[in-house]
Short mmCIF file of C-alpha atoms in Angstrom, two decimals:
data_model
loop_
_atom_site.label_atom_id
_atom_site.label_comp_id
_atom_site.label_asym_id
_atom_site.label_seq_id
_atom_site.Cartn_x
_atom_site.Cartn_y
_atom_site.Cartn_z
CA MET A 1285 217.91 -25.28 90.31
CA THR A 1286 214.86 -24.59 88.28
CA GLY A 1287 211.61 -26.22 89.21
CA SER A 1288 210.32 -29.44 87.78
CA SER A 1289 207.90 -29.61 84.91
CA PRO A 1290 204.22 -29.09 85.73
CA ALA A 1291 202.46 -31.82 87.67
CA THR A 1292 200.16 -32.51 84.76
CA GLY A 1293 202.17 -35.51 83.58
CA LEU A 1294 203.30 -33.73 80.42
CA ALA A 1295 206.76 -34.48 79.04
CA PRO A 1296 209.49 -31.86 79.42
CA ARG A 1297 209.01 -29.29 76.66
CA LEU A 1298 211.63 -29.50 73.92
CA PRO A 1299 212.15 -26.32 71.95
CA ALA A 1300 213.40 -26.30 68.38
CA GLY A 1301 217.00 -26.62 69.58
CA GLY A 1302 216.18 -29.96 71.19
CA GLU A 1303 216.90 -28.90 74.78
CA ALA A 1304 214.36 -29.11 77.57
CA ALA A 1305 213.03 -25.79 78.85
CA VAL A 1306 213.14 -26.97 82.47
CA THR A 1307 214.69 -29.92 84.26
CA PRO A 1308 212.10 -32.37 85.67
CA TRP A 1309 213.92 -32.89 88.95
CA ALA A 1310 211.09 -34.86 90.59
CA ARG A 1311 211.18 -37.47 87.83
CA CYS A 1312 214.97 -37.49 87.81
CA ALA A 1313 214.82 -38.28 91.54
CA LEU A 1314 213.19 -41.61 90.74
CA LEU A 1315 216.16 -42.50 88.56
CA TYR A 1316 218.55 -41.33 91.27
CA LEU A 1317 216.90 -43.81 93.66
CA PHE A 1318 217.28 -46.57 91.07
CA LEU A 1319 220.96 -45.69 90.55
CA PHE A 1320 221.57 -45.62 94.30
CA LEU A 1321 220.20 -49.14 94.72
CA MET A 1322 222.05 -50.35 91.63
CA GLY A 1323 225.28 -48.96 93.06
CA ALA A 1324 224.59 -50.61 96.41
CA GLU A 1325 224.05 -53.95 94.70
CA THR A 1326 227.15 -53.72 92.47
CA PHE A 1327 229.71 -54.28 95.25
CA LEU A 1328 227.38 -56.27 97.48
CA VAL A 1329 228.78 -59.69 96.57
CA SER A 1330 232.47 -59.11 97.35
CA PRO A 1331 232.24 -58.95 101.19
CA LEU A 1332 229.65 -61.73 101.19
CA LEU A 1333 231.71 -64.18 99.09
CA PRO A 1334 233.20 -66.17 101.99
CA THR A 1335 229.76 -66.57 103.61
CA ILE A 1336 228.12 -67.48 100.31
CA ALA A 1337 230.86 -70.02 99.53
CA ALA A 1338 230.53 -71.66 102.95
CA ASP A 1339 226.73 -71.77 102.77
CA LEU A 1340 226.70 -73.27 99.26
CA ARG A 1341 229.65 -75.56 100.11
CA VAL A 1342 231.96 -74.37 97.34
CA GLY A 1343 235.36 -72.69 97.33
CA THR A 1344 235.67 -68.93 97.41
CA GLY A 1345 237.30 -68.98 93.97
CA ALA A 1346 234.37 -70.88 92.52
CA ALA A 1347 231.89 -68.56 94.22
CA ALA A 1348 233.58 -65.59 92.52
CA GLN A 1349 231.93 -66.61 89.26
CA VAL A 1350 228.76 -64.90 90.48
CA VAL A 1351 230.66 -61.59 90.10
CA THR A 1352 231.90 -62.55 86.64
CA ALA A 1353 228.39 -63.51 85.55
CA TYR A 1354 227.08 -60.01 86.31
CA VAL A 1355 230.00 -58.14 84.73
CA LEU A 1356 230.20 -60.19 81.54
CA THR A 1357 226.44 -60.15 80.97
CA TYR A 1358 226.35 -56.37 81.41
CA ALA A 1359 229.39 -55.76 79.20
CA VAL A 1360 228.08 -57.92 76.33
CA ALA A 1361 224.38 -57.03 76.51
CA ALA A 1362 224.61 -53.25 77.00
CA PRO A 1363 225.83 -52.26 73.51
CA LEU A 1364 223.46 -54.73 71.84
CA LEU A 1365 220.44 -53.45 73.76
CA GLY A 1366 221.54 -49.83 73.43
CA GLY A 1367 220.93 -49.88 69.69
CA VAL A 1368 217.37 -51.05 70.29
CA SER A 1369 216.77 -48.81 73.28
CA ASP A 1370 217.23 -45.65 71.23
CA ARG A 1371 214.09 -46.53 69.24
CA PHE A 1372 211.67 -46.66 72.17
CA PRO A 1373 210.57 -44.29 74.93
CA ARG A 1374 213.13 -44.34 77.74
CA ARG A 1375 210.46 -45.41 80.24
CA PHE A 1376 210.00 -48.73 78.42
CA PHE A 1377 213.59 -49.93 78.79
CA ILE A 1378 214.07 -48.45 82.27
CA THR A 1379 210.97 -50.23 83.55
CA ALA A 1380 211.77 -53.51 81.79
CA GLY A 1381 215.37 -53.44 83.02
CA GLY A 1382 214.19 -52.55 86.52
CA ALA A 1383 211.84 -55.53 86.54
CA LEU A 1384 214.69 -57.83 85.51
CA PHE A 1385 216.94 -56.30 88.15
CA VAL A 1386 214.33 -56.80 90.86
CA GLY A 1387 213.64 -60.35 89.71
CA GLY A 1388 217.33 -61.19 89.57
CA ASN A 1389 217.91 -60.04 93.14
CA LEU A 1390 214.88 -61.91 94.45
CA LEU A 1391 216.12 -65.05 92.70
CA CYS A 1392 219.55 -64.49 94.29
CA ALA A 1393 217.80 -64.43 97.67
CA THR A 1394 216.16 -67.79 97.00
CA ALA A 1395 219.12 -69.51 95.28
CA ASP A 1396 220.13 -72.78 96.92
CA SER A 1397 223.06 -73.66 94.65
CA LEU A 1398 225.97 -71.92 92.96
CA THR A 1399 224.44 -72.56 89.55
CA ALA A 1400 221.17 -70.93 90.54
CA LEU A 1401 222.94 -67.96 92.11
CA THR A 1402 225.16 -67.47 89.05
CA ALA A 1403 222.15 -67.54 86.73
CA ALA A 1404 220.34 -65.05 88.95
CA ARG A 1405 223.33 -62.70 88.91
CA ALA A 1406 223.46 -62.94 85.11
CA LEU A 1407 219.77 -61.96 85.00
CA THR A 1408 220.55 -59.03 87.29
CA GLY A 1409 223.35 -57.96 84.94
CA LEU A 1410 220.94 -58.14 82.02
CA GLY A 1411 218.55 -55.90 83.93
CA GLY A 1412 221.29 -53.37 84.56
CA ALA A 1413 222.36 -53.45 80.91
CA THR A 1414 218.76 -52.86 79.84
CA ALA A 1415 217.95 -50.01 82.23
CA ALA A 1416 221.19 -48.08 82.81
CA PRO A 1417 221.84 -46.69 79.29
CA ALA A 1418 218.23 -45.53 79.04
CA MET A 1419 218.45 -43.87 82.47
CA TRP A 1420 221.60 -41.93 81.59
CA ALA A 1421 220.09 -40.96 78.26
CA TYR A 1422 216.94 -39.68 79.98
CA LEU A 1423 218.93 -37.60 82.46
CA SER A 1424 220.90 -36.03 79.64
CA GLU A 1425 218.06 -35.30 77.25
CA SER A 1426 215.44 -34.23 79.80
CA ALA A 1427 217.70 -31.74 81.63
CA ALA A 1428 217.77 -28.10 80.61
CA GLY A 1429 220.93 -27.42 78.61
CA HIS A 1430 222.51 -25.24 81.29
CA GLN A 1431 221.91 -27.95 83.95
CA ARG A 1432 222.86 -31.11 82.05
CA GLY A 1433 226.16 -31.52 83.87
CA ARG A 1434 224.46 -31.17 87.25
CA ALA A 1435 221.70 -33.63 86.36
CA VAL A 1436 224.17 -36.29 85.24
CA ALA A 1437 226.54 -35.60 88.14
CA MET A 1438 223.76 -36.16 90.65
CA GLY A 1439 223.11 -39.55 89.06
CA VAL A 1440 226.78 -40.51 89.28
CA SER A 1441 226.86 -39.26 92.89
CA CYS A 1442 223.85 -41.38 93.87
CA TYR A 1443 225.42 -44.41 92.21
CA ALA A 1444 228.70 -43.81 94.07
CA LEU A 1445 226.86 -43.23 97.35
CA GLY A 1446 225.15 -46.58 96.89
CA GLN A 1447 228.55 -48.21 96.47
CA VAL A 1448 229.82 -46.52 99.63
CA LEU A 1449 226.87 -47.50 101.80
CA GLY A 1450 225.91 -50.77 100.13
CA VAL A 1451 228.86 -52.81 101.38
CA PRO A 1452 228.57 -52.01 105.12
CA LEU A 1453 224.76 -52.13 105.08
CA GLY A 1454 224.75 -55.41 103.19
CA GLY A 1455 227.31 -56.82 105.61
CA LEU A 1456 225.24 -55.80 108.64
CA LEU A 1457 222.09 -57.32 107.17
CA SER A 1458 223.95 -60.50 106.27
CA ASP A 1459 225.33 -60.82 109.80
CA ALA A 1460 221.89 -60.26 111.31
CA ALA A 1461 219.72 -62.39 109.03
CA GLY A 1462 221.89 -64.15 106.44
CA TRP A 1463 223.27 -63.18 103.04
CA PRO A 1464 220.02 -63.87 101.06
CA TRP A 1465 218.35 -60.98 102.89
CA ALA A 1466 220.88 -58.51 101.49
CA PHE A 1467 219.71 -59.33 97.96
CA ALA A 1468 216.07 -59.44 99.04
CA ALA A 1469 216.38 -55.95 100.53
CA VAL A 1470 217.66 -54.52 97.23
CA GLY A 1471 214.86 -56.18 95.28
CA ALA A 1472 212.17 -55.09 97.74
CA GLY A 1473 213.49 -51.55 97.85
CA LEU A 1474 213.67 -51.18 94.09
CA ALA A 1475 210.27 -52.71 93.27
CA PRO A 1476 208.14 -49.65 94.22
CA VAL A 1477 210.64 -47.34 92.51
CA VAL A 1478 210.24 -49.27 89.26
CA LEU A 1479 206.47 -49.07 89.54
CA LEU A 1480 206.66 -45.31 90.05
CA ILE A 1481 208.98 -44.97 87.06
CA GLY A 1482 206.54 -46.89 84.88
CA TRP A 1483 203.73 -44.60 86.01
CA ARG A 1484 205.39 -41.19 86.25
CA LEU A 1485 208.35 -41.07 83.88
CA LYS A 1486 207.55 -39.07 80.79
CA GLY A 1487 209.86 -37.88 78.09
CA PRO A 1488 210.36 -37.24 74.39
CA ARG A 1489 210.11 -40.28 72.16
CA PRO A 1490 213.33 -40.99 70.26
CA PRO A 1491 213.14 -40.57 66.46
CA ALA A 1492 211.63 -43.54 64.66
CA ALA A 1493 214.20 -45.78 62.98
CA SER A 1494 214.83 -49.42 62.24
CA VAL A 1495 215.37 -51.65 65.27
CA SER A 1496 218.61 -53.62 65.16
CA LEU A 1497 220.83 -55.26 67.74
CA LEU A 1498 223.81 -54.08 65.70
CA ALA A 1499 222.73 -50.45 65.42
CA GLY A 1500 224.75 -49.55 68.49
CA PHE A 1501 228.02 -50.42 66.72
CA ALA A 1502 227.59 -47.45 64.39
CA VAL A 1503 228.99 -45.14 67.07
CA TRP A 1504 232.50 -46.44 66.34
CA ARG A 1505 232.41 -44.85 62.90
CA GLN A 1506 232.46 -41.41 64.53
CA ARG A 1507 235.84 -40.25 65.78
CA ARG A 1508 234.29 -37.76 68.22
CA LEU A 1509 232.61 -40.70 69.97
CA ALA A 1510 235.23 -43.41 69.54
CA LEU A 1511 238.09 -41.43 71.10
CA PRO A 1512 236.25 -40.58 74.35
CA LEU A 1513 234.98 -44.14 74.64
CA LEU A 1514 238.51 -45.50 74.31
CA SER A 1515 239.62 -42.90 76.86
CA THR A 1516 237.13 -44.35 79.35
CA GLY A 1517 238.56 -47.83 78.84
CA PHE A 1518 242.16 -46.76 79.42
CA LEU A 1519 241.40 -44.53 82.40
CA GLN A 1520 239.36 -47.22 84.14
CA ALA A 1521 242.08 -49.76 83.37
CA GLY A 1522 244.55 -47.62 85.30
CA ARG A 1523 242.21 -46.26 87.96
CA LEU A 1524 240.35 -49.41 89.02
CA GLY A 1525 242.83 -51.95 87.67
CA ALA A 1526 245.52 -50.55 89.96
CA TYR A 1527 243.05 -50.09 92.81
CA THR A 1528 242.49 -53.86 92.77
CA PHE A 1529 245.97 -54.20 94.29
CA VAL A 1530 245.85 -51.26 96.73
CA GLY A 1531 244.73 -53.50 99.60
CA ALA A 1532 247.77 -55.72 99.11
CA LEU A 1533 250.00 -52.65 98.94
CA PHE A 1534 248.78 -51.22 102.26
CA ALA A 1535 248.89 -54.63 103.92
CA GLU A 1536 252.48 -55.24 102.86
CA ARG A 1537 253.97 -51.75 103.12
CA TYR A 1538 252.04 -50.32 106.07
CA HIS A 1539 250.88 -53.56 107.77
CA TYR A 1540 247.20 -52.63 107.62
CA ASP A 1541 244.80 -55.20 109.03
CA THR A 1542 241.40 -56.10 107.57
CA ALA A 1543 239.54 -53.45 109.54
CA ARG A 1544 241.75 -50.61 108.32
CA LEU A 1545 241.66 -51.93 104.76
CA GLY A 1546 237.87 -51.70 104.97
CA LEU A 1547 238.20 -48.03 105.87
CA ILE A 1548 240.19 -47.50 102.68
CA GLY A 1549 237.15 -48.76 100.79
CA LEU A 1550 235.05 -46.03 102.40
CA LEU A 1551 237.73 -43.47 101.53
CA VAL A 1552 237.67 -44.61 97.92
CA GLY A 1553 233.89 -44.32 97.72
CA ALA A 1554 233.98 -40.88 99.33
CA GLY A 1555 236.60 -39.76 96.81
CA SER A 1556 234.55 -40.90 93.84
CA LEU A 1557 231.46 -39.22 95.28
CA THR A 1558 233.38 -35.98 95.87
CA GLY A 1559 234.73 -36.00 92.33
CA SER A 1560 231.33 -36.43 90.74
CA VAL A 1561 229.83 -33.63 92.85
CA LEU A 1562 232.68 -31.24 92.05
CA LEU A 1563 232.53 -31.95 88.34
CA GLY A 1564 228.79 -31.34 88.34
CA GLN A 1565 229.43 -27.88 89.76
CA VAL A 1566 232.22 -27.15 87.28
CA SER A 1567 231.07 -28.62 83.97
CA ASP A 1568 228.03 -26.41 83.31
CA ARG A 1569 230.07 -23.28 84.05
CA ALA A 1570 233.01 -24.51 81.98
CA ARG A 1571 230.75 -25.18 79.00
CA ARG A 1572 229.47 -21.61 79.11
CA ARG A 1573 233.10 -20.47 78.89
CA GLY A 1574 233.84 -22.66 75.88
CA ILE A 1575 235.61 -25.46 77.79
CA GLY A 1576 234.15 -28.82 76.80
CA GLU A 1577 233.89 -32.04 78.79
CA ASN A 1578 236.68 -33.73 76.82
CA ALA A 1579 239.12 -31.07 78.02
CA LEU A 1580 237.93 -31.59 81.59
CA SER A 1581 238.36 -35.36 81.17
CA ALA A 1582 241.93 -34.88 79.97
CA GLY A 1583 242.70 -32.77 83.04
CA CYS A 1584 241.12 -35.33 85.38
CA ALA A 1585 243.19 -38.10 83.80
CA LEU A 1586 246.40 -36.14 84.39
CA VAL A 1587 245.45 -35.57 88.04
CA PHE A 1588 244.87 -39.32 88.35
CA VAL A 1589 248.34 -40.05 86.96
CA GLY A 1590 250.04 -37.76 89.46
CA ALA A 1591 248.02 -38.99 92.43
CA SER A 1592 248.44 -42.68 91.57
CA VAL A 1593 252.22 -42.35 91.25
CA VAL A 1594 252.43 -40.61 94.64
CA ALA A 1595 250.20 -43.26 96.25
CA LEU A 1596 252.18 -46.15 94.79
CA VAL A 1597 255.73 -44.92 95.40
CA GLY A 1598 255.16 -43.09 98.68
CA THR A 1599 256.52 -44.44 101.94
CA ASP A 1600 254.30 -42.53 104.37
CA ALA A 1601 250.86 -44.02 105.04
CA ALA A 1602 249.13 -40.66 105.49
CA VAL A 1603 250.54 -39.31 102.22
CA SER A 1604 249.53 -42.47 100.38
CA LEU A 1605 245.98 -42.30 101.79
CA VAL A 1606 245.58 -38.66 100.69
CA ALA A 1607 246.92 -39.59 97.26
CA VAL A 1608 244.46 -42.50 96.97
CA PHE A 1609 241.63 -40.11 97.86
CA VAL A 1610 242.74 -37.62 95.16
CA TRP A 1611 243.14 -40.55 92.77
CA MET A 1612 239.48 -41.43 93.28
CA VAL A 1613 238.30 -37.80 93.19
CA ALA A 1614 239.91 -37.51 89.75
CA GLY A 1615 238.34 -40.80 88.67
CA GLY A 1616 234.86 -39.82 89.83
CA ALA A 1617 235.14 -36.46 88.09
CA PHE A 1618 236.41 -38.13 84.90
CA TYR A 1619 233.52 -40.59 84.80
CA THR A 1620 230.97 -37.81 85.34
CA SER A 1621 232.55 -35.69 82.61
CA GLN A 1622 232.44 -38.62 80.20
CA GLN A 1623 228.80 -39.42 80.96
CA THR A 1624 227.86 -35.77 80.47
CA TYR A 1625 229.66 -35.44 77.15
CA LEU A 1626 228.61 -38.78 75.69
CA GLY A 1627 225.01 -38.23 76.76
CA GLY A 1628 224.80 -35.14 74.58
CA ALA A 1629 227.25 -35.88 71.77
CA ASP A 1630 224.80 -37.80 69.56
CA PRO A 1631 221.15 -37.19 70.52
CA ALA A 1632 219.90 -39.82 68.06
CA ARG A 1633 222.04 -42.52 69.69
CA ARG A 1634 222.23 -41.49 73.34
CA ALA A 1635 221.60 -44.93 74.84
CA SER A 1636 223.87 -46.63 72.31
CA VAL A 1637 226.78 -44.34 73.10
CA ILE A 1638 226.31 -44.50 76.86
CA SER A 1639 225.94 -48.28 76.77
CA TRP A 1640 229.36 -48.50 75.14
CA ASN A 1641 230.77 -46.26 77.85
CA GLY A 1642 229.53 -48.77 80.44
CA THR A 1643 231.01 -51.65 78.48
CA LEU A 1644 234.40 -49.93 78.14
CA ASP A 1645 234.23 -49.21 81.86
CA HIS A 1646 233.89 -52.91 82.68
CA LEU A 1647 236.37 -54.07 80.03
CA GLY A 1648 238.87 -51.46 81.19
CA VAL A 1649 238.91 -52.92 84.69
CA ALA A 1650 239.53 -56.39 83.26
CA LEU A 1651 242.30 -55.03 80.98
CA GLY A 1652 244.01 -53.14 83.78
CA THR A 1653 243.93 -56.09 86.14
CA ALA A 1654 245.41 -58.35 83.45
CA LEU A 1655 248.17 -55.89 82.51
CA LEU A 1656 249.15 -55.10 86.10
CA GLY A 1657 248.85 -58.62 87.50
CA PRO A 1658 252.29 -59.88 86.35
CA TRP A 1659 254.17 -56.96 87.97
CA ALA A 1660 255.24 -56.66 91.60
CA VAL A 1661 252.69 -54.50 93.41
CA ALA A 1662 253.86 -50.87 93.35
CA GLY A 1663 257.13 -51.90 91.68
CA PRO A 1664 258.62 -49.79 88.84
CA GLY A 1665 256.82 -51.77 86.14
CA PHE A 1666 253.50 -51.57 87.98
CA VAL A 1667 253.80 -47.80 88.41
CA ALA A 1668 254.87 -47.31 84.78
CA VAL A 1669 251.94 -49.30 83.39
CA THR A 1670 249.45 -47.47 85.64
CA ALA A 1671 250.81 -44.07 84.57
CA ALA A 1672 250.88 -45.09 80.88
CA LEU A 1673 247.22 -46.08 80.99
CA GLY A 1674 246.26 -42.74 82.52
CA LEU A 1675 248.40 -40.76 80.08
CA THR A 1676 246.85 -42.60 77.15
CA ALA A 1677 243.40 -41.68 78.43
CA ALA A 1678 244.46 -38.04 78.80
CA ALA A 1679 245.87 -37.99 75.27
CA LEU A 1680 242.72 -39.48 73.74
CA SER A 1681 240.52 -36.96 75.56
CA ALA A 1682 242.81 -34.09 74.54
CA VAL A 1683 242.65 -35.10 70.88
CA ALA A 1684 238.85 -35.36 71.13
CA ALA A 1685 238.73 -31.90 72.74
CA ARG A 1686 240.88 -30.45 69.96
CA GLY A 1687 238.64 -32.01 67.33
CA ALA A 1688 235.53 -30.55 68.98
CA ALA A 1689 237.16 -27.11 69.14
CA GLY A 1690 238.16 -27.33 65.51
#
């Protein structure tokens, strides 16, 4: 890695070609910390739901609306805010979103009713939708061209690591002191990071243009952006939609108890983390050889299809576990490849494009769960739908790669 930019507080130098001369790794590290804590918070609610429901005296099904509040707020707000975000320095939206994220978690910690907790989770989702697209845009545009893949991959890796460690750490803290302290810990940990970002993060100011909540929708008029975005939606529909039912599959087919099902969650997180790290090592080299990220995404999607079919139809637990791991390696690599490509495909609309990628990510999970729900878990129809979603993603990425090559 090259060194960070000088400690004078100057922004990374952008030559005429628009690429930074050096990667400001020290400043990127602040965003990696933010992404780690955001990842830890994302899956924090799921293991705490029974405790939260009992404490607030509501059913577990009703308590699940706190998850929906976060996801829906993020999915709706991200593309609207992305169009505005591209008109301001990245630091502004990252800091503002971080403040909302911190405030939302602290309000979660003090919530004494389901309504208050749901509203606090919606505020947290708004904070994520405000900050995340600007963070990914900063990582892409501030990195030196030959290190862009590595810079983005490290962000995805930190986010995945947060997901891996967040659930067990949050569970331990909840058992020791109560579930509100899990949210309080995220808020308290992120607060100084946000302050440092507001003070230290420097970067090129996006080109001046009109501010509009609808500006982000312009990305759909460009085929080279629309196809990869749709590919994200279909891949995540198959990857995470099918994963929703993996616990039931292992419980029914292999008689796994709750403890062993929890270990599968760690395996899944480790797979996603491994995939993002591997792609970061490969993408920069592949680009120098004329192989673009869309081609890599198509390959990752095909690996996912093969691994998911083996995992779903297999009858040996060890084989199925290895296949699930490969399934998640391919998914983590795919997501990293998409973030790298979309972060550089339209420099004038980086945050807008990346915000849509986040929205398609969330909507894809909802789509996959809805499409797979009616089928018997791991039955022929379930396997066929999962494979079809992955193949559609591969085809869309392949067409996008061919268009870029042409």
